[in-house]
Tab-separated table of C-alpha atoms in Angstrom:
chain	number	residue	atom	x	y	z
A	1472	MET	CA	-109.993	-83.799	-136.198
A	1473	GLU	CA	-109.222	-80.314	-134.912
A	1474	SER	CA	-112.348	-78.942	-136.624
A	1475	LYS	CA	-114.494	-81.665	-135.027
A	1476	GLU	CA	-113.032	-80.837	-131.608
A	1477	LYS	CA	-113.786	-77.149	-132.155
A	1478	ASN	CA	-117.363	-77.915	-133.211
A	1479	THR	CA	-117.868	-80.082	-130.119
A	1480	LYS	CA	-116.539	-77.376	-127.808
A	1481	GLU	CA	-118.772	-74.782	-129.481
A	1482	LYS	CA	-121.793	-77.064	-129.108
A	1483	ILE	CA	-121.048	-77.466	-125.405
A	1484	LEU	CA	-120.876	-73.687	-124.962
A	1485	GLU	CA	-124.170	-73.147	-126.765
A	1486	GLU	CA	-126.098	-75.815	-124.871
A	1487	ALA	CA	-124.572	-74.891	-121.518
A	1488	LEU	CA	-125.468	-71.243	-122.042
A	1489	LYS	CA	-129.080	-72.176	-122.856
A	1490	LEU	CA	-129.255	-73.974	-119.520
A	1491	PHE	CA	-127.617	-71.044	-117.723
A	1492	ALA	CA	-130.221	-68.709	-119.246
A	1493	GLN	CA	-133.081	-70.965	-118.062
A	1494	SER	CA	-131.906	-72.130	-114.638
A	1495	GLY	CA	-129.044	-69.750	-113.889
A	1496	TYR	CA	-125.325	-70.454	-113.855
A	1497	MET	CA	-125.406	-71.300	-110.152
A	1498	GLY	CA	-128.400	-73.590	-110.618
A	1499	THR	CA	-126.915	-75.660	-113.435
A	1500	SER	CA	-124.560	-78.585	-112.792
A	1501	MET	CA	-122.021	-80.261	-115.043
A	1502	ASN	CA	-124.233	-83.362	-114.846
A	1503	GLU	CA	-127.140	-81.405	-116.304
A	1504	ILE	CA	-124.966	-80.018	-119.093
A	1505	ALA	CA	-123.741	-83.513	-119.948
A	1506	SER	CA	-127.303	-84.835	-119.903
A	1507	LYS	CA	-128.490	-82.046	-122.217
A	1508	LEU	CA	-125.722	-82.935	-124.643
A	1509	GLY	CA	-126.387	-86.662	-124.378
A	1510	VAL	CA	-122.856	-87.462	-123.189
A	1511	THR	CA	-121.300	-88.708	-119.980
A	1512	LYS	CA	-119.873	-86.313	-117.426
A	1513	ALA	CA	-116.438	-87.836	-118.086
A	1514	ALA	CA	-116.792	-87.036	-121.795
A	1515	LEU	CA	-117.712	-83.444	-120.958
A	1516	TYR	CA	-114.633	-83.078	-118.763
A	1517	LYS	CA	-112.437	-84.020	-121.735
A	1518	HIS	CA	-113.381	-80.689	-123.302
A	1519	TYR	CA	-113.848	-78.440	-120.253
A	1520	SER	CA	-112.322	-79.059	-116.845
A	1521	SER	CA	-115.002	-77.124	-114.940
A	1522	LYS	CA	-118.166	-75.064	-115.222
A	1523	GLN	CA	-116.015	-71.970	-114.638
A	1524	GLU	CA	-113.959	-72.823	-117.725
A	1525	ILE	CA	-117.175	-73.068	-119.730
A	1526	LEU	CA	-118.216	-69.641	-118.465
A	1527	ASP	CA	-114.795	-68.156	-119.244
A	1528	SER	CA	-115.052	-69.529	-122.788
A	1529	ILE	CA	-118.546	-68.068	-123.171
A	1530	VAL	CA	-117.245	-64.631	-122.139
A	1531	GLU	CA	-114.312	-64.982	-124.549
A	1532	ARG	CA	-116.693	-65.834	-127.383
A	1533	MET	CA	-118.849	-62.800	-126.525
A	1534	ASN	CA	-115.763	-60.586	-126.736
A	1535	GLN	CA	-114.792	-62.081	-130.089
A	1536	MET	CA	-118.302	-61.457	-131.405
A	1537	ASP	CA	-118.101	-57.819	-130.248
A	1538	VAL	CA	-114.805	-57.230	-132.064
A	1539	LYS	CA	-116.028	-58.914	-135.246
A	1540	ARG	CA	-119.291	-56.951	-135.264
A	1541	ALA	CA	-117.545	-53.610	-134.707
A	1542	LYS	CA	-115.146	-54.300	-137.579
A	1543	GLU	CA	-117.955	-55.438	-139.857
A	1544	TYR	CA	-119.814	-52.150	-139.337
A	1545	GLU	CA	-116.606	-50.075	-139.382
A	1546	MET	CA	-116.938	-48.686	-135.888
A	1547	PRO	CA	-113.968	-46.774	-134.395
A	1548	ASP	CA	-111.482	-48.844	-132.392
A	1549	GLY	CA	-108.200	-48.414	-130.554
A	1550	ASP	CA	-107.749	-46.531	-127.286
A	1551	MET	CA	-110.524	-44.252	-126.038
A	1552	GLU	CA	-108.927	-41.141	-127.513
A	1553	ASP	CA	-108.912	-42.736	-130.971
A	1554	VAL	CA	-112.486	-43.967	-130.516
A	1555	ILE	CA	-113.731	-40.486	-129.550
A	1556	ALA	CA	-111.967	-38.960	-132.559
A	1557	GLY	CA	-113.380	-41.691	-134.784
A	1558	TYR	CA	-116.954	-41.029	-133.718
A	1559	LYS	CA	-116.514	-37.346	-134.563
A	1560	ASN	CA	-115.797	-38.280	-138.156
A	1561	ILE	CA	-118.073	-41.280	-138.676
A	1562	ALA	CA	-121.279	-40.903	-140.676
A	1563	LEU	CA	-124.376	-40.582	-138.512
A	1564	GLU	CA	-126.181	-43.212	-140.590
A	1565	LYS	CA	-123.537	-45.764	-139.616
A	1566	ILE	CA	-124.037	-45.033	-135.931
A	1567	LYS	CA	-127.805	-45.382	-136.301
A	1568	GLN	CA	-127.395	-48.675	-138.161
A	1569	PHE	CA	-124.956	-50.060	-135.600
A	1570	THR	CA	-127.220	-49.123	-132.688
A	1571	LYS	CA	-130.013	-51.218	-134.198
A	1572	VAL	CA	-127.570	-54.058	-134.866
A	1573	GLN	CA	-126.477	-53.943	-131.225
A	1574	PHE	CA	-130.071	-54.156	-130.046
A	1575	LEU	CA	-130.751	-57.153	-132.286
A	1576	HIS	CA	-127.512	-58.718	-131.102
A	1577	TRP	CA	-128.751	-58.680	-127.490
A	1578	THR	CA	-132.337	-59.706	-128.286
A	1579	GLU	CA	-132.466	-61.903	-131.400
A	1580	GLU	CA	-129.070	-63.624	-131.622
A	1581	GLU	CA	-129.533	-66.730	-129.486
A	1582	PHE	CA	-126.050	-66.900	-127.963
A	1583	SER	CA	-125.853	-63.274	-126.840
A	1584	CYS	CA	-129.530	-63.200	-125.845
A	1585	CYS	CA	-128.959	-66.199	-123.556
A	1586	PHE	CA	-125.853	-64.496	-122.173
A	1587	ARG	CA	-127.919	-61.405	-121.316
A	1588	LYS	CA	-130.616	-63.503	-119.645
A	1589	MET	CA	-128.041	-65.477	-117.657
A	1590	LEU	CA	-126.439	-62.283	-116.349
A	1591	THR	CA	-129.840	-60.826	-115.500
A	1592	LEU	CA	-130.696	-63.938	-113.475
A	1593	GLU	CA	-127.358	-64.195	-111.698
A	1594	GLN	CA	-126.456	-60.563	-110.986
A	1595	TYR	CA	-127.993	-60.738	-107.488
A	1596	ARG	CA	-126.506	-64.123	-106.599
A	1597	ASP	CA	-122.834	-63.785	-107.411
A	1598	PRO	CA	-120.503	-60.738	-107.321
A	1599	LYS	CA	-118.587	-61.895	-110.408
A	1600	MET	CA	-121.824	-62.196	-112.369
A	1601	ALA	CA	-122.908	-58.785	-111.097
A	1602	LYS	CA	-119.679	-57.326	-112.434
A	1603	LEU	CA	-120.195	-58.974	-115.818
A	1604	TYR	CA	-123.754	-57.644	-115.911
A	1605	GLN	CA	-122.550	-54.121	-115.187
A	1606	ASN	CA	-119.721	-54.327	-117.733
A	1607	TYR	CA	-121.816	-55.689	-120.585
A	1608	LEU	CA	-125.295	-54.280	-120.012
A	1609	ALA	CA	-125.389	-51.390	-117.562
A	1610	GLU	CA	-122.487	-49.270	-116.337
A	1611	GLY	CA	-120.078	-50.369	-119.084
A	1612	PRO	CA	-122.141	-49.210	-122.104
A	1613	LEU	CA	-123.188	-46.038	-120.273
A	1614	ARG	CA	-119.594	-45.153	-119.362
A	1615	TYR	CA	-118.463	-45.844	-122.946
A	1616	MET	CA	-121.166	-43.589	-124.416
A	1617	GLU	CA	-120.433	-40.849	-121.903
A	1618	ALA	CA	-116.789	-40.884	-122.999
A	1619	VAL	CA	-117.809	-40.730	-126.662
A	1620	PHE	CA	-120.229	-37.849	-126.062
A	1621	SER	CA	-117.594	-35.981	-124.048
A	1622	GLY	CA	-115.757	-35.525	-127.334
A	1623	ILE	CA	-118.837	-33.925	-128.880
A	1624	VAL	CA	-120.157	-31.640	-126.128
A	1625	GLU	CA	-118.152	-29.251	-123.964
A	1626	SER	CA	-119.692	-30.080	-120.585
A	1627	GLY	CA	-119.023	-33.379	-118.826
A	1628	GLU	CA	-122.461	-33.177	-117.220
A	1629	ASP	CA	-124.040	-32.733	-120.652
A	1630	ALA	CA	-122.152	-35.789	-121.914
A	1631	LYS	CA	-123.362	-37.836	-118.966
A	1632	GLN	CA	-126.968	-36.742	-119.462
A	1633	LEU	CA	-126.801	-37.388	-123.200
A	1634	ALA	CA	-125.488	-40.898	-122.516
A	1635	MET	CA	-128.372	-41.508	-120.104
A	1636	ASP	CA	-130.897	-40.135	-122.595
A	1637	PHE	CA	-129.484	-42.364	-125.316
A	1638	TYR	CA	-128.948	-45.651	-123.486
A	1639	GLY	CA	-131.695	-45.551	-120.845
A	1640	PRO	CA	-134.599	-46.271	-123.225
A	1641	ILE	CA	-132.598	-48.936	-125.078
A	1642	PHE	CA	-131.816	-50.689	-121.791
A	1643	LEU	CA	-135.517	-50.627	-120.889
A	1644	LEU	CA	-136.519	-51.926	-124.315
A	1645	TYR	CA	-134.433	-55.088	-123.802
A	1646	SER	CA	-136.877	-56.161	-121.093
A	1647	ILE	CA	-139.927	-54.979	-123.010
A	1648	TYR	CA	-138.752	-56.967	-126.039
A	1649	ASP	CA	-138.528	-60.203	-124.027
A	1650	GLY	CA	-142.206	-60.049	-123.049
A	1651	ALA	CA	-143.616	-58.421	-126.184
A	1652	GLU	CA	-145.989	-60.266	-128.499
A	1653	ASN	CA	-145.066	-57.951	-131.353
A	1654	LYS	CA	-141.286	-57.859	-131.133
A	1655	GLN	CA	-140.890	-55.968	-134.401
A	1656	GLU	CA	-142.841	-53.116	-132.867
A	1657	VAL	CA	-140.202	-52.903	-130.130
A	1658	VAL	CA	-137.451	-52.830	-132.758
A	1659	LYS	CA	-139.354	-49.998	-134.440
A	1660	GLN	CA	-139.379	-48.128	-131.114
A	1661	VAL	CA	-135.600	-48.487	-130.977
A	1662	GLU	CA	-135.295	-47.059	-134.480
A	1663	GLU	CA	-137.559	-44.123	-133.616
A	1664	HIS	CA	-135.590	-43.443	-130.442
A	1665	VAL	CA	-132.296	-43.447	-132.352
A	1666	GLU	CA	-133.761	-41.036	-134.900
A	1667	LYS	CA	-134.651	-38.592	-132.119
A	1668	ILE	CA	-131.165	-38.804	-130.625
A	1669	ALA	CA	-129.657	-38.376	-134.104
A	1670	LYS	CA	-131.457	-35.043	-134.440
A	1671	ILE	CA	-129.922	-33.924	-131.146
A	1672	PHE	CA	-126.481	-34.930	-132.462
A	1673	GLN	CA	-127.051	-32.873	-135.582
A	1674	LYS	CA	-127.971	-29.787	-133.551
A	1675	ILE	CA	-124.950	-30.183	-131.303
A	1676	SER	CA	-122.477	-30.739	-134.147
A	1677	THR	CA	-123.650	-27.847	-136.323
């Protein structure tokens, strides 16, 4: 019974997020979510008391996916000091592999891809959505990478520039990927970009 309840709640999240990615969070009603699922609004409310609760659960699932993926690819965790130290010792090939995995996570995995599209749509309509967009896709990743690079290079300005050089093209390629006919070519561009940055890492660390 508990497993069935969990599956139902997961299905609601997935279908609601698809609607949010198409019409925006603000432009989607609980009635529309219920209709998409083929249930009554009353039945939907048995699982989630509000659209905000659905959104909160979507964000929680995104966070769980992030933790699981980082563990699977043995990325450094803990506080920022531990993370910086971990990246100093981690094999460069692992970082390159994880960067590609992250790109595919945001472009090819349906749940996270829809999450990205929803945030892109809503960032100009709602301050909370704008904050989520910044945390997950813009300022957050850039700030994280700057902190990591600060443990590799001596200058804070160099770390900031290196973070921009690394993440800027990847951020742009998210949008290019969405409209590309040959999506594998975009993935190849990501791989080539990471290879170039890897060579810079090697020069800095030697």
